[in-house]
PDB file of C-alpha atoms in Angstrom:
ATOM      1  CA  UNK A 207      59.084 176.856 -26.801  1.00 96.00           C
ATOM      2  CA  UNK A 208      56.901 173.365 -26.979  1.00 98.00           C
ATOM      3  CA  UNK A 209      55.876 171.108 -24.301  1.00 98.00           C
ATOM      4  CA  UNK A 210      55.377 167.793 -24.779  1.00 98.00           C
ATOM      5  CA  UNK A 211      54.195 165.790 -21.395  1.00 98.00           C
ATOM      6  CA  UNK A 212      53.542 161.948 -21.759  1.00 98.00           C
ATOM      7  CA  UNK A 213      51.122 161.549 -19.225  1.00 97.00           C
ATOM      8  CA  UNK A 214      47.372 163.326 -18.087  1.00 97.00           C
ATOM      9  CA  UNK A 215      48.355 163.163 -14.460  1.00 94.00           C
ATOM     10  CA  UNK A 216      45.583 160.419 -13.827  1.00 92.00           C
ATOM     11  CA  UNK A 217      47.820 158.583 -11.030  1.00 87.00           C
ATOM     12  CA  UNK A 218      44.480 159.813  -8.659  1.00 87.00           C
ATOM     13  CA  UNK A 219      41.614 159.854 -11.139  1.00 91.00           C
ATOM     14  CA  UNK A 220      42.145 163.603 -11.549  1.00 93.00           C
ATOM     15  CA  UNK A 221      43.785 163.910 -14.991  1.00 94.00           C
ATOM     16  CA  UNK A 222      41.352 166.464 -16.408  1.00 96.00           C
ATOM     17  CA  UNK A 223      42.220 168.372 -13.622  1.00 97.00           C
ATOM     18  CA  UNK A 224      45.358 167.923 -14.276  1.00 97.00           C
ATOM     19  CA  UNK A 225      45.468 168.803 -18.162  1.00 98.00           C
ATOM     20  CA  UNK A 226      43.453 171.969 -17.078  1.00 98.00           C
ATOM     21  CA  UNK A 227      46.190 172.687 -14.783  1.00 98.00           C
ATOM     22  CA  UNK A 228      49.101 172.287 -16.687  1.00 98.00           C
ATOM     23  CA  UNK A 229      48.026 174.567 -19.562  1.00 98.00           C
ATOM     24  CA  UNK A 230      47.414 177.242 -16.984  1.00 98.00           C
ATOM     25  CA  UNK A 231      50.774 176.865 -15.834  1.00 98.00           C
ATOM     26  CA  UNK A 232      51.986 177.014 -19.223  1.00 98.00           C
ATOM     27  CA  UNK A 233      49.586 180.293 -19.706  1.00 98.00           C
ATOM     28  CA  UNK A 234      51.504 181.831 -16.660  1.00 98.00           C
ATOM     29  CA  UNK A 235      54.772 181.416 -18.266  1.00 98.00           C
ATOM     30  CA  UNK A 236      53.948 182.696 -21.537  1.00 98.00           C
ATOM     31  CA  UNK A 237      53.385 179.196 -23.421  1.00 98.00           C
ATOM     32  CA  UNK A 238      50.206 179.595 -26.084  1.00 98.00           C
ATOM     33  CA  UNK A 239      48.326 176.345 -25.670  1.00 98.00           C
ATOM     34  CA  UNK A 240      49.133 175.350 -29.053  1.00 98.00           C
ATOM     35  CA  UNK A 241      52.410 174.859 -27.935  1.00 98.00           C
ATOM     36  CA  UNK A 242      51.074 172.686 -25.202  1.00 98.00           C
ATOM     37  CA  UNK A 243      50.656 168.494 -26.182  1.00 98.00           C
ATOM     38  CA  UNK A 244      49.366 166.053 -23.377  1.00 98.00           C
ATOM     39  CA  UNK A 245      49.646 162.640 -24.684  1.00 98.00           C
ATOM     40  CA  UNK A 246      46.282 160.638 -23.553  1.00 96.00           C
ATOM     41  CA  UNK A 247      48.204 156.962 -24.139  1.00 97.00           C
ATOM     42  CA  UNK A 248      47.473 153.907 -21.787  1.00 96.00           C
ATOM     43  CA  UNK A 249      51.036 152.782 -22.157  1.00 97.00           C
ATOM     44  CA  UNK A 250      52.148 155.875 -20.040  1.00 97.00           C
ATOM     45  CA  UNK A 251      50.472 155.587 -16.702  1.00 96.00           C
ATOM     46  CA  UNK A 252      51.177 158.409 -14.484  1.00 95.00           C
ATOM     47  CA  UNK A 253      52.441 156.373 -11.700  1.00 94.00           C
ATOM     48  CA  UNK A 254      56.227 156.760  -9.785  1.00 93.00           C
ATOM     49  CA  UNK A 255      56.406 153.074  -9.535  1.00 94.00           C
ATOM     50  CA  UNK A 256      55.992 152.404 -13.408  1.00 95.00           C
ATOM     51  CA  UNK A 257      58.873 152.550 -15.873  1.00 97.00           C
ATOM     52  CA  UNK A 258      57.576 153.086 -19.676  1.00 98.00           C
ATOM     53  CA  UNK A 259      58.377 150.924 -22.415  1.00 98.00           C
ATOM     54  CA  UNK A 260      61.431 153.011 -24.135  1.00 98.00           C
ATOM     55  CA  UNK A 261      60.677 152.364 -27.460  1.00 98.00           C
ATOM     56  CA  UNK A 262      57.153 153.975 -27.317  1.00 98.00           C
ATOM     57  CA  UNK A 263      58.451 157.015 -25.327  1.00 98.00           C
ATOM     58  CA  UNK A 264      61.002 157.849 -27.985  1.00 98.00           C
ATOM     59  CA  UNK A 265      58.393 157.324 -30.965  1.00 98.00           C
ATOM     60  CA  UNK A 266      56.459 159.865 -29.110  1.00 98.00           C
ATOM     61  CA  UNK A 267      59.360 162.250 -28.794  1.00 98.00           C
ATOM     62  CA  UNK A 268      60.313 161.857 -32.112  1.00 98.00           C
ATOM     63  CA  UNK A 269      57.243 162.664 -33.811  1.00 98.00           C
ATOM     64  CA  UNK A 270      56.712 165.818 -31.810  1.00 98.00           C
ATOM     65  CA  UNK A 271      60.265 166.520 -32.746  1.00 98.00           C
ATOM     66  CA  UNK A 272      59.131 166.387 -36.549  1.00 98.00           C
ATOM     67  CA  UNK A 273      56.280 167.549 -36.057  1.00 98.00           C
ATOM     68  CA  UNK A 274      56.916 171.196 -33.933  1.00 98.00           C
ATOM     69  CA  UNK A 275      60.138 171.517 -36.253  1.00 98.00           C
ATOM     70  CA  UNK A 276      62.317 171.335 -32.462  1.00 98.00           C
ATOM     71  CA  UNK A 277      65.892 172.053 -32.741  1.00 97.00           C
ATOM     72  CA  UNK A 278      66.465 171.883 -28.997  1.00 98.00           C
ATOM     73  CA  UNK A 279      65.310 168.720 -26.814  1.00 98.00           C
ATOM     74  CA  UNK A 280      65.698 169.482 -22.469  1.00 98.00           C
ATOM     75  CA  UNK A 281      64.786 166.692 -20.163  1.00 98.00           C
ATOM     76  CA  UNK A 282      65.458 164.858 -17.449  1.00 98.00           C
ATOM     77  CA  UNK A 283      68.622 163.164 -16.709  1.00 97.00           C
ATOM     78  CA  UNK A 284      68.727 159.304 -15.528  1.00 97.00           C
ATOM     79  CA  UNK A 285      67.849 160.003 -12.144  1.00 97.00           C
ATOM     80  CA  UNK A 286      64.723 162.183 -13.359  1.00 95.00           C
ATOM     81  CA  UNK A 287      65.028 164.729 -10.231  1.00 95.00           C
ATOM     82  CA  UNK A 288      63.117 163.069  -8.087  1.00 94.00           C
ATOM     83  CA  UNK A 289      63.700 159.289  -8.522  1.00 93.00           C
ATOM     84  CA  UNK A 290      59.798 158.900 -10.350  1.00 95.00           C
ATOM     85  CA  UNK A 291      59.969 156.393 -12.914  1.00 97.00           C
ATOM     86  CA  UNK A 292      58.367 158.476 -15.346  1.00 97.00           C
ATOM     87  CA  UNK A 293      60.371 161.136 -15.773  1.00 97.00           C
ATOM     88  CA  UNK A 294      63.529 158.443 -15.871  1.00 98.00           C
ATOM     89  CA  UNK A 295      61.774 157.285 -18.873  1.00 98.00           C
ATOM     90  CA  UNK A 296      61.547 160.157 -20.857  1.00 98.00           C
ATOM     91  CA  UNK A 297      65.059 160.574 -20.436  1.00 98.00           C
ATOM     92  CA  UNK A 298      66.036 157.022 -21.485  1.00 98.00           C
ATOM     93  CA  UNK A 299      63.120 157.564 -24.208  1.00 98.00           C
ATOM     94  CA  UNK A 300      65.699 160.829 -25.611  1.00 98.00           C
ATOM     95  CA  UNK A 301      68.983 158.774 -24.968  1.00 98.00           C
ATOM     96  CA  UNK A 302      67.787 156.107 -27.078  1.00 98.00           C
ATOM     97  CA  UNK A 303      66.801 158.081 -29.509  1.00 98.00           C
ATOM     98  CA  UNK A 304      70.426 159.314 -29.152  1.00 98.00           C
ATOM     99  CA  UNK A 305      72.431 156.164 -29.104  1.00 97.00           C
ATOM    100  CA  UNK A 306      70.308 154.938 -32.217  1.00 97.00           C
ATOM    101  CA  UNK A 307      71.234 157.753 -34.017  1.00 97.00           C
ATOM    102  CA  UNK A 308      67.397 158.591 -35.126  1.00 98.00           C
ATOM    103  CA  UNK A 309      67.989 162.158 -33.089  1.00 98.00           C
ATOM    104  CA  UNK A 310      68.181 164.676 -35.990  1.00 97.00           C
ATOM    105  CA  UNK A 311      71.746 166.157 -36.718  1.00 96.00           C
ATOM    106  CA  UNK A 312      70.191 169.704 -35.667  1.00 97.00           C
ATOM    107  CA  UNK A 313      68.794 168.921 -32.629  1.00 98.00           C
ATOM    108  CA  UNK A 314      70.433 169.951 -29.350  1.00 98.00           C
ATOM    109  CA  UNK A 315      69.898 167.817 -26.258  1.00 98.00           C
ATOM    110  CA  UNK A 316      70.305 168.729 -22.890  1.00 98.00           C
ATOM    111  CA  UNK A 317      69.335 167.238 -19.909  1.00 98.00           C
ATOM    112  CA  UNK A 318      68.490 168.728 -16.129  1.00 98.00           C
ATOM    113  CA  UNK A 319      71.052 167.558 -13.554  1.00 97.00           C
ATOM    114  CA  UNK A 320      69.140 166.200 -10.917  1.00 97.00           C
ATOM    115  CA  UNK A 321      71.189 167.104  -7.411  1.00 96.00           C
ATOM    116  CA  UNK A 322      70.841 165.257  -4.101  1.00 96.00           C
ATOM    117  CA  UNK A 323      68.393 166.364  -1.374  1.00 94.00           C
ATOM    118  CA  UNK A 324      70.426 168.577   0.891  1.00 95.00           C
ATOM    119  CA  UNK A 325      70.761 170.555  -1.911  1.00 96.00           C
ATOM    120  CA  UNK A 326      67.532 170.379  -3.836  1.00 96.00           C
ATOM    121  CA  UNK A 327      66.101 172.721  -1.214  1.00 97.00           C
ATOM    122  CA  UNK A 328      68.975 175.390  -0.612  1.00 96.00           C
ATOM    123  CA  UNK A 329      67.513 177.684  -3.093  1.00 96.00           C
ATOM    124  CA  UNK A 330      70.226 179.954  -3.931  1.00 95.00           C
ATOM    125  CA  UNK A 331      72.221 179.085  -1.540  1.00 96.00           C
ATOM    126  CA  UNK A 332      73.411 176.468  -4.426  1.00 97.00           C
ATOM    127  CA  UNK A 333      74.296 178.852  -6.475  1.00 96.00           C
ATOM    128  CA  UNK A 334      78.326 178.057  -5.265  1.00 95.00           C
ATOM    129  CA  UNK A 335      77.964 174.175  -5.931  1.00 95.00           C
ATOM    130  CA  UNK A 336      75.727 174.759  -9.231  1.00 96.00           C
ATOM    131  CA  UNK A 337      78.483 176.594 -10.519  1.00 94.00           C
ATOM    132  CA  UNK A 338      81.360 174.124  -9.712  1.00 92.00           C
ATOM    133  CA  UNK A 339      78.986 171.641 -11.099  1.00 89.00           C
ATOM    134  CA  UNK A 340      80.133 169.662 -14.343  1.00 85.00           C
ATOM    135  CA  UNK A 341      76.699 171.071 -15.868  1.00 84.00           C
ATOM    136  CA  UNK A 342      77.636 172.973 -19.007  1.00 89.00           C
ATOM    137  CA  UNK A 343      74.725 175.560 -19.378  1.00 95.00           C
ATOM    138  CA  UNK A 344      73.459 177.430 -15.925  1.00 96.00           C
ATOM    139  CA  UNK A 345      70.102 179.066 -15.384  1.00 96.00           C
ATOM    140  CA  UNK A 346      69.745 181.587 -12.821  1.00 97.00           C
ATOM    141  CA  UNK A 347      66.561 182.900 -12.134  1.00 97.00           C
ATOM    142  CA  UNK A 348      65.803 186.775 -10.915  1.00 97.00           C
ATOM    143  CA  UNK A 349      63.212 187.711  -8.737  1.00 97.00           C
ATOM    144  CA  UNK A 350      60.551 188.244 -11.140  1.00 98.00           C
ATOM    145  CA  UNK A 351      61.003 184.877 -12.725  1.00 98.00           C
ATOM    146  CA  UNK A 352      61.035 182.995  -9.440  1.00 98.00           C
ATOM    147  CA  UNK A 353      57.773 184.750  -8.938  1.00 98.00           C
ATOM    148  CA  UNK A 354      56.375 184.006 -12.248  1.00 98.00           C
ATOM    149  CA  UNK A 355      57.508 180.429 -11.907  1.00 98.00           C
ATOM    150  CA  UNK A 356      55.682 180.005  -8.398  1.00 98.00           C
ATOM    151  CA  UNK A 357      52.530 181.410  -9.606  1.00 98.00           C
ATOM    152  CA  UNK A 358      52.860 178.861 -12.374  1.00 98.00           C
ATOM    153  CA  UNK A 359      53.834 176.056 -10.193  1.00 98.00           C
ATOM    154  CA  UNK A 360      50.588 177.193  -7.920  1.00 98.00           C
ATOM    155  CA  UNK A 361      48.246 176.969 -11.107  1.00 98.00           C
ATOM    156  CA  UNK A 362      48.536 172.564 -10.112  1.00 97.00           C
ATOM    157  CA  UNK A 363      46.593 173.394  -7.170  1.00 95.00           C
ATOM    158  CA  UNK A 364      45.203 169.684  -7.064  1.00 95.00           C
ATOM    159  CA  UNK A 365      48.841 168.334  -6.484  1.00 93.00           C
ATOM    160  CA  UNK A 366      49.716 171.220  -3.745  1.00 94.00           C
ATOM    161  CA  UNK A 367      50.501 168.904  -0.535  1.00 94.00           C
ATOM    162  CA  UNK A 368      52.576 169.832   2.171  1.00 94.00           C
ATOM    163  CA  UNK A 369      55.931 169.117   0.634  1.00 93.00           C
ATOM    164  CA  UNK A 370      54.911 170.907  -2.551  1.00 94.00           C
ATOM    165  CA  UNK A 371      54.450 173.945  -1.025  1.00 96.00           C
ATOM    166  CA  UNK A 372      57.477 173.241   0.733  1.00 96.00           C
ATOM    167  CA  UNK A 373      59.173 172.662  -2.864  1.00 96.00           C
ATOM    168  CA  UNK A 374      58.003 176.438  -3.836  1.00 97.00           C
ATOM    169  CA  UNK A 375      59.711 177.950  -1.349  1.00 97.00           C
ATOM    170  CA  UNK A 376      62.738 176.336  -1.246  1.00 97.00           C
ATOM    171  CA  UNK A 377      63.649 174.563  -3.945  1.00 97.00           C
ATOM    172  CA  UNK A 378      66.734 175.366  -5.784  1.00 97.00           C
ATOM    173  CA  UNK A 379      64.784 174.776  -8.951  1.00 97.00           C
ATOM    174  CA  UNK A 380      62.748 177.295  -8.364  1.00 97.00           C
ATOM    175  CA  UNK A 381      66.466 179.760  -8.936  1.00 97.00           C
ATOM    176  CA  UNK A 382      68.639 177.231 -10.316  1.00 98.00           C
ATOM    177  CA  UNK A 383      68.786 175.024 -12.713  1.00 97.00           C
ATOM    178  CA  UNK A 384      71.914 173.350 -14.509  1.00 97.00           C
ATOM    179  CA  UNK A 385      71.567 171.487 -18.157  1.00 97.00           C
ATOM    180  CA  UNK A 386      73.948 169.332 -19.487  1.00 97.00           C
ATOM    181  CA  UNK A 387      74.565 167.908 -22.882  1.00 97.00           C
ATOM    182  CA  UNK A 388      73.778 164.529 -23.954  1.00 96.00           C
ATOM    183  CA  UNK A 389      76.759 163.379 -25.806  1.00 89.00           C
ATOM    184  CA  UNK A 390      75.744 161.776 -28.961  1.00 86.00           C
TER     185      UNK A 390
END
C-alpha cells in the first residue's frame, strides 16, 4: 500500500506539522514511511476553496503510478466526501487520466462514494443503505480496525476541532466505506 497526498496541509501555516502528522498516522496503520509521498508543489495549495489545475494533478499521479509500480488507484469520487476542492481534484486528476487513456491497462481504479450528511455520521447504522448502494466493493470495518483507524485519525492532532472529534465517533467512514469502479 502507497500514499500519495498532493498537498503539506499548509492551509494554516502548519504544514510541517502536518507532514509529521500524517506519517504517524500512516505508522499507526502499518504504512512504512517509504511508502508515504507528500508532494511540496505551490500549484496545490491546501485550501477547500481552490480547485487544482487537472493536468498537473494527473502528471503527479501518474508518475507515482510508474514510479511505486501501483496496480490499484482509490480516490475520491467527484464530490470528494466532503465538497473540498482538493480532494475533487484528485479525482478529476485520475478520471482524466482515465478518459485520456494514459491510465495503464493494469491498473484498477476505484473511487470512494461520498454519501450525504444524514448518513455520513450513522456509523454502522449505514451498513443497510451501504449495502443497497450501487458501490461495487464494500469495506466493513471490525472493532479492532475502527480502533486502529481512530488512533490514526487522532495522530492529526493539530486539525482535531470540535467536528473532527465529532467525525471519530460517528462517522460511517470510520466502519464503512463503499468503492466503486471508474469505468474506463
Amino acid at each position: 500500500v502507497f500514499l500519495l497526498c498532493l498537498s503539506t496541509g499548509n492551509v494554516s501555516k502548519k504544514g510541517s506539522i502536518r507532514v509529521k502528522e500524517l506519517f504517524a498516522s500512516a505508522a499507526v496503520l502499518g504504512m512504512p514511511a517509504e511508502h508515504v509521498t507528500v508532494v511540496d508543489d505551490p500549484n496545490f495549495p491546501d485550501d477547500i476553496n481552490i480547485t487544482w489545475d487537472t493536468t498537473l494533478v494527473s502528471q503527479k499521479i501518474l508518475e507515482h503510478i510508474i514510479d511505486k509500480s501501483v496496480n490499484v488507484v482509490i480516490t475520491f469520487d467527484d464530490y470528494g466526501v466532503s465538497g473540498h476542492k482538493n480532494h475533487r481534484s484528485l479525482y478529476r486528476g485520475v478520471n482524466d487520466l482515465v478518459k485520456r487513456g494514459q491510465m495503464p491497462d493494469n491498473v484498477l481504479v476505484y473511487t470512494l462514494e461520498s454519501i450525504s450528511l444524514l448518513r455520513k455520521y450513522t456509523s454502522f447504522l449505514d451498513i443497510v443503505p451501504s449495502i443497497l448502494s450501487s458501490a461495487s466493493t464494500l469495506f466493513l470495518s471490525g472493532y479492532p480496525a475502527i480502533l486502529k483507524a481512530q488512533r490514526a485519525m487522532c495522530t492529526h492532532w493539530s486539525q482535531l476541532v470540535w467536528f473532527r472529534w465529532l467525525y471519530i465517533a460517528f462517522s460511517r467512514y470510520m466502519v464503512i466505506n463503499t468503492l466503486k469502479p471508474l469505468e474506463r
